[in-house]
Coordinates of C-alpha atoms in Angstrom, one line a residue:
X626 CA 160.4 88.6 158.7
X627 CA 157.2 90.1 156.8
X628 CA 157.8 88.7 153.0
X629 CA 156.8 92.8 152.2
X630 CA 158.9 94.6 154.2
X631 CA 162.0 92.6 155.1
X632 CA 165.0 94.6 154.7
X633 CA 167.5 93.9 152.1
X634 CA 170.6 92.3 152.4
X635 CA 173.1 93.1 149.6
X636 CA 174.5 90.3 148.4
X637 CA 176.9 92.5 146.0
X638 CA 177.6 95.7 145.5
X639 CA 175.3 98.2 142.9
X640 CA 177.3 99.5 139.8
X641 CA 174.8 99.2 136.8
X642 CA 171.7 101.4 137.0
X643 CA 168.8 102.2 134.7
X644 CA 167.4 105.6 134.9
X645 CA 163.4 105.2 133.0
X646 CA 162.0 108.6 132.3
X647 CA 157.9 109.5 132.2
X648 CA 157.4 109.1 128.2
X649 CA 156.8 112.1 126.0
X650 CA 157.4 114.3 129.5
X651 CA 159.7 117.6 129.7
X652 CA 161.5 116.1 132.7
X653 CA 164.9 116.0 130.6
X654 CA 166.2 118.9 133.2
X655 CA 166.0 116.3 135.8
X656 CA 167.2 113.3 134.0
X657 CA 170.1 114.7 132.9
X658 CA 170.5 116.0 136.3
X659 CA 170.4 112.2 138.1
X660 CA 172.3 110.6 135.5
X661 CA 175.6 113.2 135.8
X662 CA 175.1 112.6 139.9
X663 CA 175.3 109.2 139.2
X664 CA 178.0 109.4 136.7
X665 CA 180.1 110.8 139.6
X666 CA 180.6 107.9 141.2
X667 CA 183.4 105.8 139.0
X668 CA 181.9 102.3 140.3
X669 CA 178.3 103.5 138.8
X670 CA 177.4 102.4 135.0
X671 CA 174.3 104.1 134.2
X672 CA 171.9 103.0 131.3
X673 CA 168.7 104.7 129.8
X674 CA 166.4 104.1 127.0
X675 CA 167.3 104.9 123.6
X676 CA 165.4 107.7 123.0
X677 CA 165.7 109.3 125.6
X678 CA 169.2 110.6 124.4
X679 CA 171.9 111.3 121.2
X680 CA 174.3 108.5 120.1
X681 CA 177.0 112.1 120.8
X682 CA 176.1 111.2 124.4
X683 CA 176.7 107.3 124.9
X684 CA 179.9 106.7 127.1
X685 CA 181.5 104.1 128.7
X686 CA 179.9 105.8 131.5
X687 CA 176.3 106.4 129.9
X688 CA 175.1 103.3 127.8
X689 CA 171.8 102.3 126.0
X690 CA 170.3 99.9 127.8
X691 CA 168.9 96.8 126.0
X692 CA 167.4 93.5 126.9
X693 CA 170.5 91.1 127.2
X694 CA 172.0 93.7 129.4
X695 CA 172.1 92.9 133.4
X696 CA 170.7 96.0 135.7
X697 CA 171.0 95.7 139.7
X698 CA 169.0 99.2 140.0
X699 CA 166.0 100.8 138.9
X700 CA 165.3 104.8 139.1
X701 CA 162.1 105.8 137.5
X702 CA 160.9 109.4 136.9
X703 CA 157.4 109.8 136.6
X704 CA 154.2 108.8 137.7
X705 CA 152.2 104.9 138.5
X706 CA 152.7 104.2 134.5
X707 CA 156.1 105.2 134.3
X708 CA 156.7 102.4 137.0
X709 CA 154.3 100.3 135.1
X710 CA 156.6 100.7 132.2
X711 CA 159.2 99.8 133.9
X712 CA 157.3 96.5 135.1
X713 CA 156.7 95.8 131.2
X714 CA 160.5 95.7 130.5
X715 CA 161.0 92.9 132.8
X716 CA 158.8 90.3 132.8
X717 CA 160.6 87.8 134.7
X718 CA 163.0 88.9 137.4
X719 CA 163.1 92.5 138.2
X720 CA 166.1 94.3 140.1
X721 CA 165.7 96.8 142.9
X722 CA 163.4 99.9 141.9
X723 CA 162.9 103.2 143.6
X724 CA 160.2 105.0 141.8
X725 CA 160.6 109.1 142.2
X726 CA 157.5 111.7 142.3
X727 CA 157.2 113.1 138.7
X728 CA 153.8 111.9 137.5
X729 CA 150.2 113.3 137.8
X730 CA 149.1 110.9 140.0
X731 CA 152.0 109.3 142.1
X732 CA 150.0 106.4 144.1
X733 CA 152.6 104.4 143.7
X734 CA 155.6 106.4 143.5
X735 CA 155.7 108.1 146.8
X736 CA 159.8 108.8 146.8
X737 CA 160.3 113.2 146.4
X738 CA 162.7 113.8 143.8
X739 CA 164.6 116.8 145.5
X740 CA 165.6 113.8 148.0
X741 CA 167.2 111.7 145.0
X742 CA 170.3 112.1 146.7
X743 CA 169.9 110.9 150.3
X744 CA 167.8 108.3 148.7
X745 CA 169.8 106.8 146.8
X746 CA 172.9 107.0 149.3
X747 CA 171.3 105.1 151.6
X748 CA 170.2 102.4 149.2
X749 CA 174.1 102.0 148.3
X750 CA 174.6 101.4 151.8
X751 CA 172.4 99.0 152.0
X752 CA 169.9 101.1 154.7
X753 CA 166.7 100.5 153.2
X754 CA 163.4 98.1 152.9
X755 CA 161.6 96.3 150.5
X756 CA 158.3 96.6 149.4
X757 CA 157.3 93.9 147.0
X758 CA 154.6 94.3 144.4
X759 CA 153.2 91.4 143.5
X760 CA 152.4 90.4 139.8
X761 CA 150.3 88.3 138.0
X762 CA 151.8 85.9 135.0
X763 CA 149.8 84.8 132.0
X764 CA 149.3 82.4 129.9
X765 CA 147.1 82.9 126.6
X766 CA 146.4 80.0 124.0
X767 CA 147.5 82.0 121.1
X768 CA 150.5 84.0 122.3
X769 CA 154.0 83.0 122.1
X770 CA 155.3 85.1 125.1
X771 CA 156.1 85.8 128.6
X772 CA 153.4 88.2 129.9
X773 CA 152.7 90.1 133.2
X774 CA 150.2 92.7 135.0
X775 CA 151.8 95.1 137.4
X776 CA 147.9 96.1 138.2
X777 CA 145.7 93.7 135.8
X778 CA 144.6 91.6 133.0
X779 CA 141.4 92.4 132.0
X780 CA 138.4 90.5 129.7
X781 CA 136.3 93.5 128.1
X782 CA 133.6 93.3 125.5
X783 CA 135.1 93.6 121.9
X784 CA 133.0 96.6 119.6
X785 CA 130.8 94.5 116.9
X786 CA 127.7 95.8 115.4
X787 CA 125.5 94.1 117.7
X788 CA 127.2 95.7 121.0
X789 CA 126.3 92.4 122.3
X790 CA 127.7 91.8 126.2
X791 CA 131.0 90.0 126.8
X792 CA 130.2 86.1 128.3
X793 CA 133.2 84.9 129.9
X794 CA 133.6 81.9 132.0
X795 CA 135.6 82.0 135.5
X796 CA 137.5 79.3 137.0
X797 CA 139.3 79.3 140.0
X798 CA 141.8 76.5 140.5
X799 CA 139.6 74.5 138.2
X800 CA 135.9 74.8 140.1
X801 CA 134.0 76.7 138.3
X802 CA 133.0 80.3 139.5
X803 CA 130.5 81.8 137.9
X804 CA 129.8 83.1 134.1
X805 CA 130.2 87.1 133.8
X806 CA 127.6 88.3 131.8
X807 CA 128.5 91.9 131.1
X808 CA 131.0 94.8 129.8
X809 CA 133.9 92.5 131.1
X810 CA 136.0 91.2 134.3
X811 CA 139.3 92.6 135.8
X812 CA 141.6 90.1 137.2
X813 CA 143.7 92.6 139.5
X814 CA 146.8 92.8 141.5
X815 CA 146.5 94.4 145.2
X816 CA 148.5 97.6 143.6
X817 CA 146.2 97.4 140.6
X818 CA 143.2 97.3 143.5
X819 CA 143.8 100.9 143.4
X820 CA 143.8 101.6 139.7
X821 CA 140.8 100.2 137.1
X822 CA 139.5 97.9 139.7
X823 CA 138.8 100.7 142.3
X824 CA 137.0 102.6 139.1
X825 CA 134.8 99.3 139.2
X826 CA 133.7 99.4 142.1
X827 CA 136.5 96.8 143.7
X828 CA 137.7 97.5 147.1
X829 CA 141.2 99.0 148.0
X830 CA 143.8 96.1 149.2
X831 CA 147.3 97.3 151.0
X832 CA 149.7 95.7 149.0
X833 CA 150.9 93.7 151.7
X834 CA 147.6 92.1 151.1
X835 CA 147.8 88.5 149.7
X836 CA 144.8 88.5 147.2
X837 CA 143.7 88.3 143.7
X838 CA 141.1 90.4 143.3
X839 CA 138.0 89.5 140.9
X840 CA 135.8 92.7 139.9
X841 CA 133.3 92.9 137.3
X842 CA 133.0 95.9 134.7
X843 CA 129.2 96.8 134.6
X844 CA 127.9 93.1 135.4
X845 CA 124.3 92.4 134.2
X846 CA 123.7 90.8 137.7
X847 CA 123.5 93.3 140.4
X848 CA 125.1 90.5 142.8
X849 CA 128.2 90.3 141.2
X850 CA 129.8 92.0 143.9
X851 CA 133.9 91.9 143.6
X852 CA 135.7 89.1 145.2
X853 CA 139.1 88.6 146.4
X854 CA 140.6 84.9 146.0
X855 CA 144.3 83.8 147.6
X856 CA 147.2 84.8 146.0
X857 CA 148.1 81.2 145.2
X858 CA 145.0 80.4 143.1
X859 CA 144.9 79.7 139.3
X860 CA 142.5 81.3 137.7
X861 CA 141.2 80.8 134.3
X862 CA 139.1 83.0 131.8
X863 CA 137.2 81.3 129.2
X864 CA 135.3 83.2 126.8
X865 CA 131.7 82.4 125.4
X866 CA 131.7 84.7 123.3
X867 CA 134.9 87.2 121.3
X868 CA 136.4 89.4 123.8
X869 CA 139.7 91.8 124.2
X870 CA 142.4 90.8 126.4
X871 CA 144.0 94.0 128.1
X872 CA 147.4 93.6 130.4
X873 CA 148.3 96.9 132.1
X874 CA 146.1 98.5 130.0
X875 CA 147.5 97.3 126.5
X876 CA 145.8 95.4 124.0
X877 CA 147.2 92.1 123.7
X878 CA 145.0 90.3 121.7
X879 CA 141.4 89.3 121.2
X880 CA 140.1 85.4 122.2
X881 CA 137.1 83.8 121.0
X882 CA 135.4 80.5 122.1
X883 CA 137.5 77.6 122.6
X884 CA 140.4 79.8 124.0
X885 CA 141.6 80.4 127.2
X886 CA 143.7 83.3 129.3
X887 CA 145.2 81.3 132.7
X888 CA 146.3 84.3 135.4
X889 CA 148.1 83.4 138.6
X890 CA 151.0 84.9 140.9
X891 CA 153.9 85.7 139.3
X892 CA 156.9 84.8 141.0
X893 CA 158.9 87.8 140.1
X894 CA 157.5 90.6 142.2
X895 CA 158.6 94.6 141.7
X896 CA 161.2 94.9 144.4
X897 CA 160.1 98.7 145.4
X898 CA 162.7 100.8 148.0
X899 CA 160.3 101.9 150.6
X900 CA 160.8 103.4 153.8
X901 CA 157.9 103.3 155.8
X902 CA 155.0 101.5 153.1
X903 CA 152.1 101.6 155.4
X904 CA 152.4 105.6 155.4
X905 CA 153.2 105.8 152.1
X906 CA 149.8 103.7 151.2
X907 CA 147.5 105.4 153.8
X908 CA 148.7 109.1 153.3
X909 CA 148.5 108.5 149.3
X910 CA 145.0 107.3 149.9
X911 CA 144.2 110.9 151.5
X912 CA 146.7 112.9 149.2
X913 CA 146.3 111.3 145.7
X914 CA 143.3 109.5 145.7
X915 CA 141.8 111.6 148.0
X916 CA 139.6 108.7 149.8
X917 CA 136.3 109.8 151.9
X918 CA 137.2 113.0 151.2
X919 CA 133.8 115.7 151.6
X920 CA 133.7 119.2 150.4
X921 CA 133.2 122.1 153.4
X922 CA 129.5 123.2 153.6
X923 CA 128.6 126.7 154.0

């Protein structure tokens, strides 16, 4: 079976789910509406975020959900950084996720939420595939901590009073690459293909797609051209010069010469419920991205 798209086989049944809602949206009439459906169903313990609710409202039923507590489903309510979020709460093994519509964008989030319902049904009964989003896991000299990029990690030149370009050396699986000479490099997922990388030029990877792609931000060579390595390479950023580590688009921290960021595959993908991914991927190109699409000429 396709390591993408294989169907799942429950190996238990699902009782404890996390409902994430978009940040700072007015989506509460819809939250509240999920988590009472879910609520019905006296085998169902439902968690959310802390501030997403009042301490008058935590039940045995509705709980706040916290790192040390065990999840076997994800529902998210947004948009592509709502799931993103999501990604950023676990970085090492991440249960079953089935990201709903709510967002501006929705690339990645192709499930309606008027189907919630059906949805979710046939997830209980176990009638659903797998998409798996691969991530990337890194390793920085001077942080203590388990990191990873749904859609990248990125090397960007730092603001000093010289606005001097950002000199970063690559290495892939310890051969030297090249040096980037430039505004910065984006180390990027094939979801993230579509996100900062497609912005710089990069080209658009299915997710099914085993690569690492390699894109340039505004390179000083115009033959830098973006390059996609296997998804089993190791691949190593060393800076020349100071320079601002992004993950996700969050600033992590800033490296200077001497230090190192090492990227590779994670082995904890996003487990996403998808019915059909290559229409979801090809339509979304058309419907949200809106790919080769021309204007009508009088």
């Amino acid at each position: 079976n396709d390591y993408n798209k294989s169907r799942c086989l429950m190996l238990s049944r699902i009782s404890r789910v996390l409902v994430i809602k978009k940040i700072d949206a007015d989506l509460m009439n819809e939250f509240n509406e999920i988590i009472w459906w879910l609520m019905k169903n006296e085998n169902i313990t439902v968690y959310a975020e802390k501030t997403e609710f009042s301490d008058k409202s935590i039940t045995d039923k509705l709980r706040v959900y916290s790192s040390d507590k065990q999840v076997d489903l994800i529902v998210t309510l947004g948009g592509d950084g709502t799931l993103m979020h999501a990604s950023s709460l676990f970085p090492l093994a991440m249960p079953l996720t089935i990201p709903f519509n709510l967002g501006t964008m929705g690339f990645l989030t192709p499930h309606s939420f008027k189907e919630y319902r059906n949805i979710i049904e046939n997830v209980f009964k176990g009638d659903y595939k797998i998409l798996n989003r691969e991530r990337l896991f890194c390793e920085i000299t001077k942080v203590d901590s388990i990191l990873t990029a749904m859609n990248d990690v990125v090397a960007i030149r730092t603001c000093n009073k010289y606005f001097r370009m950002c000199k970063v050396n690559i290495y892939v699986d310890d051969i030297h690459l090249t040096t980037v000479e430039g505004d910065g490099v984006i180390i990027s997922t094939s979801t993230g293909s579509t996100a900062y990388a497609a912005a710089a030029g990069s080209s658009l990877l299915h997710p099914s797609v085993s690569g690492i792609v390699i894109c340039p931000i505004c390179s000083h060579s115009l033959s830098f051209r973006p390059l996609i390595v296997p998804l089993h390479s190791n691949i190593t950023l060393e800076p020349i010069d100071h320079v601002q580590i992004n993950i996700d688009g969050v600033n992590v921290c800033y490296l200077s010469s001497g230090q190192r960021i090492s990227v590779c595959r994670s082995i904890n993908p996003i487990p996403c419920v998808s019915f059909n991914s290559d229409y979801e991927f090809y339509s979304g190109l058309n419907q949200c991205l809106h790919w080769n699409k021309r204007g009508i000429r009088n």
